[in-house]
């Protein structure tokens, strides 16, 4: 008796799996007040693998302070990826080397500052990330076009460009220092 009951339950179970009542996606249902079979997501639901719990990585800030360094490891690959994205999204305004003379600017759009300006040379990696993410002035946000990883790649590329072109002001400051120290050496002799 016990055995046959188990047998009945399992066979019924199998039938249910195949023919059982279930709703197809987006099917209507009279069971719920809103007439939808699918339940809305609970507020704050995050898809698996999409939890943005790394504040520095996703915002460029740590407790409201811009982070100084790129959170990604700077590799040739990252810089090349940044170069590739920069040429697609940024070059039209910022120009091929980031001095702010892109084609769109030549046709009358506001000129962005050069990446070689003292202020931007000294800017935190988080600042560039923030500008790409949120836009600035007339420049739009690129958050929809660039994933966080790609934004950091572009940041790495911009900072790479900056490192290739010496800061003329810094260079002349060093020259002055050299001259000063020579002069003071000479006067000491
Ligand atoms: C349509 C033209 C345009 C495009 C495309 C564009 N920018 Fe800009 N960008 C500007 C302008 C104009 C400014 C100056 C905004 C202001 O301060 O009002 C600017 C400013 C900046 C600044 C300087 C912010 C500061 O501190 O002064 C950075 C960095 C920057 N853009 C990076 C990027 C990057 C990276 C991309 C590509 C993902 C990009 N921009 C795409 C026009 C553009």
CSV table of C-alpha atoms and ligand atoms in Angstrom, one decimal:
chain,number,residue,atom,x,y,z
A,1,UNK,CA,0.0,0.0,0.0
A,2,UNK,CA,2.7,2.5,1.1
A,3,UNK,CA,4.7,1.6,-2.0
A,4,UNK,CA,1.8,2.1,-4.5
A,5,UNK,CA,1.0,5.5,-3.0
A,6,UNK,CA,4.5,6.6,-3.6
A,7,UNK,CA,4.2,5.3,-7.1
A,8,UNK,CA,1.0,7.3,-7.7
A,9,UNK,CA,2.5,10.4,-6.3
A,10,UNK,CA,5.6,10.2,-8.4
A,11,UNK,CA,3.7,9.5,-11.7
A,12,UNK,CA,1.3,12.4,-11.0
A,13,UNK,CA,4.3,14.5,-10.3
A,14,UNK,CA,5.8,13.6,-13.7
A,15,UNK,CA,2.6,14.6,-15.5
A,16,UNK,CA,2.5,17.9,-13.7
A,17,UNK,CA,6.0,18.7,-14.8
A,18,UNK,CA,4.9,18.3,-18.4
A,19,UNK,CA,1.4,19.6,-18.5
A,20,UNK,CA,1.1,21.5,-15.3
A,21,UNK,CA,-0.4,24.9,-14.9
A,22,UNK,CA,2.1,27.6,-15.3
A,23,UNK,CA,2.3,31.0,-16.8
A,24,UNK,CA,4.2,32.0,-19.8
A,25,UNK,CA,6.3,35.2,-19.5
A,26,UNK,CA,4.0,38.3,-19.6
A,27,UNK,CA,0.8,36.2,-19.5
A,28,UNK,CA,-2.1,37.8,-17.7
A,29,UNK,CA,-3.6,36.3,-14.6
A,30,UNK,CA,-6.8,37.1,-12.8
A,31,UNK,CA,-5.2,35.9,-9.5
A,32,UNK,CA,-3.2,39.1,-8.9
A,33,UNK,CA,-4.9,42.5,-8.6
A,34,UNK,CA,-2.7,44.1,-11.3
A,35,UNK,CA,-3.7,41.3,-13.8
A,36,UNK,CA,-0.1,40.3,-14.4
A,37,UNK,CA,1.2,36.8,-13.7
A,38,UNK,CA,4.8,37.9,-13.4
A,39,UNK,CA,5.5,39.7,-10.1
A,40,UNK,CA,7.3,43.0,-10.2
A,41,UNK,CA,10.8,42.9,-8.8
A,42,UNK,CA,11.2,43.9,-5.2
A,43,UNK,CA,12.7,47.4,-4.9
A,44,UNK,CA,16.4,47.3,-4.9
A,45,UNK,CA,16.7,43.9,-6.6
A,46,UNK,CA,20.1,43.5,-8.3
A,47,UNK,CA,20.7,40.9,-11.0
A,48,UNK,CA,23.2,38.3,-10.0
A,49,UNK,CA,26.7,39.6,-10.9
A,50,UNK,CA,25.6,43.2,-11.1
A,51,UNK,CA,26.0,44.4,-7.5
A,52,UNK,CA,27.9,47.6,-7.6
A,53,UNK,CA,29.4,47.4,-4.2
A,54,UNK,CA,32.8,48.7,-5.1
A,55,UNK,CA,32.4,52.4,-4.6
A,56,UNK,CA,35.8,53.5,-5.9
A,57,UNK,CA,35.5,51.4,-9.0
A,58,UNK,CA,32.0,52.4,-9.9
A,59,UNK,CA,32.1,56.1,-8.9
A,60,UNK,CA,35.7,57.1,-8.9
A,61,UNK,CA,35.3,58.2,-5.3
A,62,UNK,CA,35.9,56.9,-1.9
A,63,UNK,CA,33.8,58.5,0.8
A,64,UNK,CA,33.2,61.5,-1.5
A,65,UNK,CA,37.0,61.9,-2.2
A,66,UNK,CA,38.1,61.4,-5.8
A,67,UNK,CA,40.5,58.5,-6.0
A,68,UNK,CA,44.0,59.3,-7.0
A,69,UNK,CA,44.9,56.2,-8.9
A,70,UNK,CA,43.2,54.0,-11.5
A,71,UNK,CA,41.8,51.0,-9.7
A,72,UNK,CA,42.7,48.8,-12.7
A,73,UNK,CA,46.2,47.5,-13.2
A,74,UNK,CA,47.8,49.6,-15.9
A,75,UNK,CA,48.8,47.2,-18.7
A,76,UNK,CA,49.5,47.8,-22.4
A,77,UNK,CA,46.2,46.0,-23.1
A,78,UNK,CA,44.3,48.4,-21.0
A,79,UNK,CA,45.9,51.5,-22.5
A,80,UNK,CA,45.2,50.1,-26.0
A,81,UNK,CA,41.6,49.5,-25.2
A,82,UNK,CA,41.4,53.0,-23.9
A,83,UNK,CA,43.0,54.3,-27.1
A,84,UNK,CA,40.4,52.4,-29.1
A,85,UNK,CA,37.5,53.8,-27.1
A,86,UNK,CA,38.9,57.3,-27.0
A,87,UNK,CA,39.1,57.3,-30.8
A,88,UNK,CA,35.5,56.3,-31.1
A,89,UNK,CA,34.0,58.6,-28.4
A,90,UNK,CA,36.3,61.4,-27.5
A,91,UNK,CA,38.6,62.3,-30.4
A,92,UNK,CA,36.0,64.3,-32.3
A,93,UNK,CA,36.2,67.0,-29.6
A,94,UNK,CA,39.3,66.4,-27.7
A,95,UNK,CA,41.5,65.8,-30.8
A,96,UNK,CA,43.9,62.9,-31.5
A,97,UNK,CA,46.4,63.9,-28.7
A,98,UNK,CA,43.9,65.4,-26.2
A,99,UNK,CA,44.9,69.0,-26.8
A,100,UNK,CA,41.3,70.0,-27.4
A,101,UNK,CA,41.3,70.7,-31.1
A,102,UNK,CA,38.9,68.0,-32.5
A,103,UNK,CA,37.0,68.3,-35.7
A,104,UNK,CA,33.8,69.2,-34.0
A,105,UNK,CA,35.6,72.1,-32.2
A,106,UNK,CA,37.0,73.3,-35.5
A,107,UNK,CA,33.4,73.5,-36.7
A,108,UNK,CA,32.5,75.7,-33.8
A,109,UNK,CA,31.7,73.5,-30.7
A,110,UNK,CA,33.0,74.7,-27.3
A,111,UNK,CA,36.7,74.0,-27.0
A,112,UNK,CA,37.5,71.6,-24.1
A,113,UNK,CA,40.6,72.2,-22.0
A,114,UNK,CA,43.8,70.5,-23.1
A,115,UNK,CA,44.7,67.4,-21.1
A,116,UNK,CA,48.2,68.9,-20.8
A,117,UNK,CA,46.9,71.8,-18.8
A,118,UNK,CA,48.6,71.9,-15.4
A,119,UNK,CA,45.2,71.4,-13.6
A,120,UNK,CA,44.4,68.3,-15.6
A,121,UNK,CA,47.9,66.9,-15.3
A,122,UNK,CA,47.5,67.0,-11.6
A,123,UNK,CA,43.9,65.7,-11.6
A,124,UNK,CA,43.1,62.4,-9.9
A,125,UNK,CA,42.2,59.4,-12.1
A,126,UNK,CA,38.8,59.6,-10.3
A,127,UNK,CA,38.3,63.1,-11.8
A,128,UNK,CA,38.5,61.8,-15.4
A,129,UNK,CA,36.3,58.8,-14.5
A,130,UNK,CA,33.8,61.2,-13.0
A,131,UNK,CA,33.7,63.5,-16.0
A,132,UNK,CA,33.2,60.5,-18.4
A,133,UNK,CA,30.5,59.1,-16.1
A,134,UNK,CA,28.6,62.3,-15.3
A,135,UNK,CA,29.6,64.7,-18.1
A,136,UNK,CA,30.7,68.3,-17.4
A,137,UNK,CA,29.4,71.6,-18.7
A,138,UNK,CA,28.4,71.1,-22.4
A,139,UNK,CA,30.0,67.7,-22.5
A,140,UNK,CA,27.6,64.8,-22.1
A,141,UNK,CA,27.8,61.8,-19.9
A,142,UNK,CA,29.3,58.7,-21.6
A,143,UNK,CA,28.0,56.3,-19.0
A,144,UNK,CA,25.7,54.7,-21.5
A,145,UNK,CA,28.3,54.2,-24.1
A,146,UNK,CA,31.2,53.1,-21.9
A,147,UNK,CA,31.2,50.3,-19.3
A,148,UNK,CA,33.0,51.2,-16.0
A,149,UNK,CA,35.9,49.1,-17.2
A,150,UNK,CA,36.1,50.9,-20.5
A,151,UNK,CA,35.9,54.3,-18.7
A,152,UNK,CA,38.9,53.3,-16.6
A,153,UNK,CA,40.6,52.2,-19.8
A,154,UNK,CA,40.1,55.6,-21.3
A,155,UNK,CA,41.4,57.2,-18.1
A,156,UNK,CA,44.5,55.1,-18.4
A,157,UNK,CA,44.9,56.2,-22.0
A,158,UNK,CA,44.5,59.9,-21.1
A,159,UNK,CA,47.0,59.6,-18.3
A,160,UNK,CA,49.3,57.7,-20.6
A,161,UNK,CA,49.1,60.6,-23.2
A,162,UNK,CA,49.9,63.1,-20.4
A,163,UNK,CA,53.0,61.1,-19.4
A,164,UNK,CA,54.2,61.2,-23.0
A,165,UNK,CA,54.2,64.9,-23.4
A,166,UNK,CA,56.4,66.7,-20.8
A,167,UNK,CA,54.8,69.6,-19.0
A,168,UNK,CA,56.5,72.7,-20.5
A,169,UNK,CA,55.9,74.7,-17.3
A,170,UNK,CA,57.4,71.9,-15.2
A,171,UNK,CA,60.3,71.6,-17.6
A,172,UNK,CA,61.1,75.3,-17.4
A,173,UNK,CA,60.7,75.2,-13.6
A,174,UNK,CA,63.4,72.5,-13.5
A,175,UNK,CA,65.6,74.6,-15.9
A,176,UNK,CA,65.2,77.6,-13.5
A,177,UNK,CA,66.1,75.4,-10.6
A,178,UNK,CA,69.2,74.2,-12.4
A,179,UNK,CA,70.1,77.7,-13.3
A,180,UNK,CA,69.5,78.9,-9.7
A,181,UNK,CA,71.6,76.2,-8.2
A,182,UNK,CA,74.4,76.9,-10.7
A,183,UNK,CA,74.3,80.6,-9.9
A,184,UNK,CA,74.3,80.0,-6.2
A,185,UNK,CA,77.2,77.5,-6.7
A,186,UNK,CA,79.1,80.2,-8.7
A,187,UNK,CA,78.5,82.9,-6.1
A,188,UNK,CA,79.7,80.5,-3.4
A,189,UNK,CA,83.0,79.9,-5.3
B,1,LIG,C1,31.0,66.8,-28.2
B,1,LIG,C2,32.3,67.1,-27.8
B,1,LIG,C3,33.0,66.3,-26.7
B,1,LIG,C4,33.1,64.9,-26.7
B,1,LIG,C5,32.7,63.9,-27.7
B,1,LIG,C6,33.8,64.6,-25.4
B,1,LIG,N1,34.1,65.8,-24.7
B,1,LIG,FE1,35.1,65.9,-23.0
B,1,LIG,N2,34.7,67.9,-23.0
B,1,LIG,C7,34.1,68.6,-24.0
B,1,LIG,C8,34.0,70.0,-23.6
B,1,LIG,C9,33.3,71.2,-24.4
B,1,LIG,C10,34.6,70.1,-22.3
B,1,LIG,C11,34.6,71.4,-21.4
B,1,LIG,C12,33.4,71.3,-20.6
B,1,LIG,C13,33.2,72.4,-19.6
B,1,LIG,O1,34.1,72.5,-18.7
B,1,LIG,O2,32.3,73.2,-19.8
B,1,LIG,C14,35.1,68.8,-22.0
B,1,LIG,C15,35.8,68.5,-20.9
B,1,LIG,C16,36.4,67.3,-20.6
B,1,LIG,C17,37.4,67.1,-19.6
B,1,LIG,C18,38.0,68.1,-18.7
B,1,LIG,C19,37.2,68.3,-17.4
B,1,LIG,C20,37.8,69.4,-16.6
B,1,LIG,O3,38.1,69.1,-15.4
B,1,LIG,O4,37.9,70.5,-17.1
B,1,LIG,C21,37.8,65.8,-19.7
B,1,LIG,C22,38.8,65.0,-18.8
B,1,LIG,C23,37.0,65.2,-20.8
B,1,LIG,N3,36.2,66.2,-21.3
B,1,LIG,C24,37.1,63.9,-21.2
B,1,LIG,C25,36.4,63.3,-22.2
B,1,LIG,C26,36.4,62.0,-22.6
B,1,LIG,C27,37.3,60.9,-21.9
B,1,LIG,C28,35.6,61.8,-23.7
B,1,LIG,C29,35.2,60.5,-24.4
B,1,LIG,C30,34.7,59.5,-23.5
B,1,LIG,C31,35.0,63.1,-24.0
B,1,LIG,N4,35.5,64.0,-23.1
B,1,LIG,C32,34.2,63.3,-25.0
B,1,LIG,C33,33.6,68.1,-25.2
B,1,LIG,C34,33.6,66.8,-25.5
